[in-house]
mmCIF file with all atom_site columns, C-alpha atoms in Angstrom:
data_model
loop_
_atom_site.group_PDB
_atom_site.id
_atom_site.type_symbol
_atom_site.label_atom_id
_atom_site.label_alt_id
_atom_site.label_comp_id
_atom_site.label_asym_id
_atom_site.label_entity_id
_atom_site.label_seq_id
_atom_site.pdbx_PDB_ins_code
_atom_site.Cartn_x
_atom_site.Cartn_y
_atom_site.Cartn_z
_atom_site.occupancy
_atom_site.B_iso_or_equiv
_atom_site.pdbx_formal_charge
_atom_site.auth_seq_id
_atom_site.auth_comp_id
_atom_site.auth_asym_id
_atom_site.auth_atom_id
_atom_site.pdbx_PDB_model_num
ATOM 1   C CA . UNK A 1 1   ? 27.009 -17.600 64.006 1.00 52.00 ? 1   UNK A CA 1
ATOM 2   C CA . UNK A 1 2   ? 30.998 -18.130 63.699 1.00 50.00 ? 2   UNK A CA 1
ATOM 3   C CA . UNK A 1 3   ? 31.551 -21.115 65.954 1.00 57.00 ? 3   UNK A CA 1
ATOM 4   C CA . UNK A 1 4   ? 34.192 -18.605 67.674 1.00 71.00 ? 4   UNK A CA 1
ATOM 5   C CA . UNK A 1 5   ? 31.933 -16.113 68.264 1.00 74.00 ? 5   UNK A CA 1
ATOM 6   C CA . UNK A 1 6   ? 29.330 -18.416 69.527 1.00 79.00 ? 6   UNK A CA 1
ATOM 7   C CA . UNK A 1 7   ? 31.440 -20.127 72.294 1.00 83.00 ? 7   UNK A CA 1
ATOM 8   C CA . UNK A 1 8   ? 32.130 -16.312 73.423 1.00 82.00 ? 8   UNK A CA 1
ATOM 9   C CA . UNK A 1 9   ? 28.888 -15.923 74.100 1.00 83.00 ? 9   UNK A CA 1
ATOM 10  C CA . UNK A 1 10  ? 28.056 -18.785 75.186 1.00 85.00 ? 10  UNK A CA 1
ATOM 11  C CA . UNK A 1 11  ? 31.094 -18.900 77.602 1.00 87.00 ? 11  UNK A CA 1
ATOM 12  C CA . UNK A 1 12  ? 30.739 -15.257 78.790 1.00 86.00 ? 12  UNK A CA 1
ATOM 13  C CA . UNK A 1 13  ? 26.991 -16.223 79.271 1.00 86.00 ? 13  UNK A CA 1
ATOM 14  C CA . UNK A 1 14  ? 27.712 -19.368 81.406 1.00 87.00 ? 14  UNK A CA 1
ATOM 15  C CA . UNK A 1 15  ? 30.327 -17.604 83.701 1.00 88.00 ? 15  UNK A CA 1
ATOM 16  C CA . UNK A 1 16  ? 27.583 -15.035 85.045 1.00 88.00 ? 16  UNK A CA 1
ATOM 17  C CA . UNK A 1 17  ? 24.459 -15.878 87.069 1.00 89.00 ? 17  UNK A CA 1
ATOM 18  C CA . UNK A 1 18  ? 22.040 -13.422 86.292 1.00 89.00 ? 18  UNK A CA 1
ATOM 19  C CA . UNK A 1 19  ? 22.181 -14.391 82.101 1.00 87.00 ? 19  UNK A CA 1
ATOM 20  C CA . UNK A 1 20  ? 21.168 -17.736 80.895 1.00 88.00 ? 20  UNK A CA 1
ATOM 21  C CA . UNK A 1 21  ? 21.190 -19.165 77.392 1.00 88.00 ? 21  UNK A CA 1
ATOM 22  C CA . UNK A 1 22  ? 17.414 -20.193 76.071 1.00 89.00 ? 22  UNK A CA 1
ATOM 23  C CA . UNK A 1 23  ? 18.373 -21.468 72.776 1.00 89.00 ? 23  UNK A CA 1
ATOM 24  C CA . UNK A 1 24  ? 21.046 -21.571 69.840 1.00 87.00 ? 24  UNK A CA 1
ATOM 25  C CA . UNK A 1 25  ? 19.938 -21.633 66.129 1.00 87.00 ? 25  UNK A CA 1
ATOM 26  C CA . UNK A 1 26  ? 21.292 -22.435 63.470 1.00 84.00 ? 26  UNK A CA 1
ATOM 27  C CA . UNK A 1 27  ? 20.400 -20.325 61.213 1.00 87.00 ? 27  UNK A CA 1
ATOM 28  C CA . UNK A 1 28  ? 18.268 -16.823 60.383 1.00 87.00 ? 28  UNK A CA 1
ATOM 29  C CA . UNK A 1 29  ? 14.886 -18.548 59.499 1.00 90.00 ? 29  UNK A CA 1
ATOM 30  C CA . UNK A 1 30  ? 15.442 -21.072 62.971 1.00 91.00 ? 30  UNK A CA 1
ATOM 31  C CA . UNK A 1 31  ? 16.579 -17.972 64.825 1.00 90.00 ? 31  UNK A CA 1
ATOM 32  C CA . UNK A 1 32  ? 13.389 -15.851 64.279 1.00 91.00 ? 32  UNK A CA 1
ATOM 33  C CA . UNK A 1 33  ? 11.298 -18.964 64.863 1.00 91.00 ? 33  UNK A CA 1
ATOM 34  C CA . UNK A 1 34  ? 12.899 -19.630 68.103 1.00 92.00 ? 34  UNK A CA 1
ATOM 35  C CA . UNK A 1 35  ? 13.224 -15.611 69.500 1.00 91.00 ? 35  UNK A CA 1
ATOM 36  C CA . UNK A 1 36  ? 9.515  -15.788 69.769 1.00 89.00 ? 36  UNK A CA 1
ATOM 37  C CA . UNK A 1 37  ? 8.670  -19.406 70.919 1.00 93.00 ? 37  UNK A CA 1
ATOM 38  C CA . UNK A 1 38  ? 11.111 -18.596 73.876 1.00 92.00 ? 38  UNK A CA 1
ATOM 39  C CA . UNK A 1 39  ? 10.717 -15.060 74.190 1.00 88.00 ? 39  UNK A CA 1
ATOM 40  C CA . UNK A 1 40  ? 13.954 -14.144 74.728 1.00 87.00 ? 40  UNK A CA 1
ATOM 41  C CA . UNK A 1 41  ? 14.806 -10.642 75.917 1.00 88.00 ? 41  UNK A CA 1
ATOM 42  C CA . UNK A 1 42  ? 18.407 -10.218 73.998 1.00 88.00 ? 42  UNK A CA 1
ATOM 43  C CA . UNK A 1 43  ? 19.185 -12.243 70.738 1.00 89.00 ? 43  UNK A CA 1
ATOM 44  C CA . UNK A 1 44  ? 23.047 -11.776 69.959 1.00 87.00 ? 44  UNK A CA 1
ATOM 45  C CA . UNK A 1 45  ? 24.047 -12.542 66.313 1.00 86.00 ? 45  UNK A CA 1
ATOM 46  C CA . UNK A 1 46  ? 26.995 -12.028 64.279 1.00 83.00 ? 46  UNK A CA 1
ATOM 47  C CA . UNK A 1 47  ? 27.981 -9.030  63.025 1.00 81.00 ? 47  UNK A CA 1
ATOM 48  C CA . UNK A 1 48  ? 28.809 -8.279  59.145 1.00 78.00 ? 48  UNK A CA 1
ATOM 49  C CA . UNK A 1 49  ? 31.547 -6.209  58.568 1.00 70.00 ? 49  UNK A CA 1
ATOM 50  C CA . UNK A 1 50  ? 29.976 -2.395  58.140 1.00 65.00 ? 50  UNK A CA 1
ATOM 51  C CA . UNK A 1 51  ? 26.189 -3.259  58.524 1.00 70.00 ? 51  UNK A CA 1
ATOM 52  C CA . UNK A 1 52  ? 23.291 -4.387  60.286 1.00 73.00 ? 52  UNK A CA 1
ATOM 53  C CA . UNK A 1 53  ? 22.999 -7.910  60.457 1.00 81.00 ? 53  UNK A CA 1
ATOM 54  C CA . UNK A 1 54  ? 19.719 -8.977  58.050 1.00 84.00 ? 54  UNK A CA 1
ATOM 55  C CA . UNK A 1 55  ? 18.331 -10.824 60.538 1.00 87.00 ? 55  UNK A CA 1
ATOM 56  C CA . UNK A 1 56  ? 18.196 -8.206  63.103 1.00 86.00 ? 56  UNK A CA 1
ATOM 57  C CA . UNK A 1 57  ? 15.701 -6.155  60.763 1.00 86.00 ? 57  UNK A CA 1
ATOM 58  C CA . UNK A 1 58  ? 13.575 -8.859  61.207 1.00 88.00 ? 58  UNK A CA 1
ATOM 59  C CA . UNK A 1 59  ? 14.282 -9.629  64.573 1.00 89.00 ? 59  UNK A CA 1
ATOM 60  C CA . UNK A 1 60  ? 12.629 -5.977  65.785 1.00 88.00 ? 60  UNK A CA 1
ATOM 61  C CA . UNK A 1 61  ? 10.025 -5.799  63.462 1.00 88.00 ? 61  UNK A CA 1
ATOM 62  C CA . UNK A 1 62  ? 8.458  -9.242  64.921 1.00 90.00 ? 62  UNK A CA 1
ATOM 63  C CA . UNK A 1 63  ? 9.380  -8.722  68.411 1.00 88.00 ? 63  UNK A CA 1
ATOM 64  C CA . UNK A 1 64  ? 9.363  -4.762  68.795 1.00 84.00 ? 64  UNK A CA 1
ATOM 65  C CA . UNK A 1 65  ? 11.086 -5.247  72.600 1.00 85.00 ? 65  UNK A CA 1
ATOM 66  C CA . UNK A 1 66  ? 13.800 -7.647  71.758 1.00 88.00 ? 66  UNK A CA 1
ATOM 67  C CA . UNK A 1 67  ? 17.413 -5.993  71.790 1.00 86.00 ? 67  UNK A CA 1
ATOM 68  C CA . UNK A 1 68  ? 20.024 -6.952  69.260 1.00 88.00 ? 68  UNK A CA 1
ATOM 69  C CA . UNK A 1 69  ? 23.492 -7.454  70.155 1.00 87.00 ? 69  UNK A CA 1
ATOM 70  C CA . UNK A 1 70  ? 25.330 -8.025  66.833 1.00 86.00 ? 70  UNK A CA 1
ATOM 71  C CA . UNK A 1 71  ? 29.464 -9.516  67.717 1.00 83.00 ? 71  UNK A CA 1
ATOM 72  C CA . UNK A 1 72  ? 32.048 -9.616  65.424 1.00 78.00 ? 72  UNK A CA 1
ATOM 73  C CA . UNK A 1 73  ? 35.163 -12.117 66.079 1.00 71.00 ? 73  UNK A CA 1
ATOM 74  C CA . UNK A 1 74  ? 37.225 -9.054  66.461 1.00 76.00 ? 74  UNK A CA 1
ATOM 75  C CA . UNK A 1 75  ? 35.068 -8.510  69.801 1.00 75.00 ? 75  UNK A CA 1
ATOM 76  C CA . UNK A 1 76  ? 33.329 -5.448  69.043 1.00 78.00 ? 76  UNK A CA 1
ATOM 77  C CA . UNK A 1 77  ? 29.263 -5.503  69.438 1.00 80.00 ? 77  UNK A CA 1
ATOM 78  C CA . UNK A 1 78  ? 26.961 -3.134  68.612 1.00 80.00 ? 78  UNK A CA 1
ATOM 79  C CA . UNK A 1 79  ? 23.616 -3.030  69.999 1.00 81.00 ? 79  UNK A CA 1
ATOM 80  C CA . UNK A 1 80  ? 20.159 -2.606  68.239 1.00 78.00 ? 80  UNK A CA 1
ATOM 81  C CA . UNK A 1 81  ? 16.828 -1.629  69.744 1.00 78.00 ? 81  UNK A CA 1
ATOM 82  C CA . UNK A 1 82  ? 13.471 0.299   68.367 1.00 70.00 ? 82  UNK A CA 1
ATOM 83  C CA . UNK A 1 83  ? 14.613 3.173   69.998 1.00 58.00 ? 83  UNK A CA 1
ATOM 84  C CA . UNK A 1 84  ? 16.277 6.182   68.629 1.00 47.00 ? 84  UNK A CA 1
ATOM 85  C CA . UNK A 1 85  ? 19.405 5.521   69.668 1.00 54.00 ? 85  UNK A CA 1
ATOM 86  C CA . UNK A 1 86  ? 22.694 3.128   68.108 1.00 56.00 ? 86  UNK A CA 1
ATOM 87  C CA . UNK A 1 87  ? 25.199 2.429   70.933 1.00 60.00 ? 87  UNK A CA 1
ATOM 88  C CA . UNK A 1 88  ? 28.684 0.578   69.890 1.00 68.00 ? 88  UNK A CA 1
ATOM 89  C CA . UNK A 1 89  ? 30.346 -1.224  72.485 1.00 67.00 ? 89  UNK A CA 1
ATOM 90  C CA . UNK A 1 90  ? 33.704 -3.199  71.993 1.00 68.00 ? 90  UNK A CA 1
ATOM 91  C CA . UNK A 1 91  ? 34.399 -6.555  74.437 1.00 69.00 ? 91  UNK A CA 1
ATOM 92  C CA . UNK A 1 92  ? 37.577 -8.265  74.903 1.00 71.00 ? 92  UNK A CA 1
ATOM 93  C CA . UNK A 1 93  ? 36.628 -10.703 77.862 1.00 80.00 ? 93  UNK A CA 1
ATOM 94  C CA . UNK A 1 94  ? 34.012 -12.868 78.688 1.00 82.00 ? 94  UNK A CA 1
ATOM 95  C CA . UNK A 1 95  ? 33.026 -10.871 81.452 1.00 84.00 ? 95  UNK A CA 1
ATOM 96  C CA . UNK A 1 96  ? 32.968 -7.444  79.258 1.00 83.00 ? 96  UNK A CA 1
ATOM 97  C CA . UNK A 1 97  ? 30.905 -9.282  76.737 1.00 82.00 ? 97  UNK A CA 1
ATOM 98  C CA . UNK A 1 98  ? 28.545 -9.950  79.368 1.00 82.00 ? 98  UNK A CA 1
ATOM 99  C CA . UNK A 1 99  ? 28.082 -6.399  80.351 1.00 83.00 ? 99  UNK A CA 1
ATOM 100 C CA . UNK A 1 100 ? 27.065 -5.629  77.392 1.00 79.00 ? 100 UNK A CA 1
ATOM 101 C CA . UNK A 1 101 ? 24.226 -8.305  76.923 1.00 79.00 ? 101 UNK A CA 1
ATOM 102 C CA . UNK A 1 102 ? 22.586 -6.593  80.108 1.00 81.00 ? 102 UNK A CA 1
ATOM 103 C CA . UNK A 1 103 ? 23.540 -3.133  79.532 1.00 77.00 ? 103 UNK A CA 1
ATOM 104 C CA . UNK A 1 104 ? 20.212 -2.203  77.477 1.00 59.00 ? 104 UNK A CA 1
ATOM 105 C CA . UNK A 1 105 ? 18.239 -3.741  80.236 1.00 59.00 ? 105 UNK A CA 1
ATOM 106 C CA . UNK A 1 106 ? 20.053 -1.560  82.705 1.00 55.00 ? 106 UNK A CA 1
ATOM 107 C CA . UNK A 1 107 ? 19.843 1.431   80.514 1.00 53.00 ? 107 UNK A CA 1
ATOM 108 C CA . UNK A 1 108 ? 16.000 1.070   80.553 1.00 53.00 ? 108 UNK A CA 1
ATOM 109 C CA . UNK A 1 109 ? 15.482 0.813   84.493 1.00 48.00 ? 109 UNK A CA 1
#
């Protein structure tokens, strides 16, 4: 992930108390590795521009409840989930960004 994009999240992360960062990888291959071992409930990954991140195939088809949120520096996200349903959200502070790491979780109560 962009080092720019990764200090957003981690920043907009750190600033809230109900979120908490489990891990940070490196790469795809240490990414779906650690998703499982720590069983993390939202994965957030960069975003290419016009597509679904690679990784995020793989990301639901080994964990079917994990959600997706893919970033782009330009703070847009869109979120992914084996559901029928694509939601695009766009973030411009920490605090925004935030919102939309829990907002699948909410959706779903």
């Amino acid at each position: 992930m962009a080092t720019t994009v990764r200090d957003a999240v981690l920043r907009a992360v750190k600033e809230q108390v109900d979120l908490e960062v489990v891990g940070v990888a490196a790469d795809p291959w240490e990414l779906l590795q650690a998703a499982g071992a720590l069983a993390a409930d939202v994965v957030v990954v960069p975003a290419p521009a016009g597509g679904l991140p690679g990784v995020a195939t793989h990301l639901l088809d080994q964990y079917p409840g994990i959600r997706v949120l893919a970033v782009t520096g330009a703070g847009t996200a869109v979120s992914y989930r084996l559901r029928p349903q694509l939601v695009e959200v766009a973030w411009a502070t920490p605090a925004e960004l935030a919102a939309a790491i829990r907002a699948d979780d909410e959706a779903d109560r």
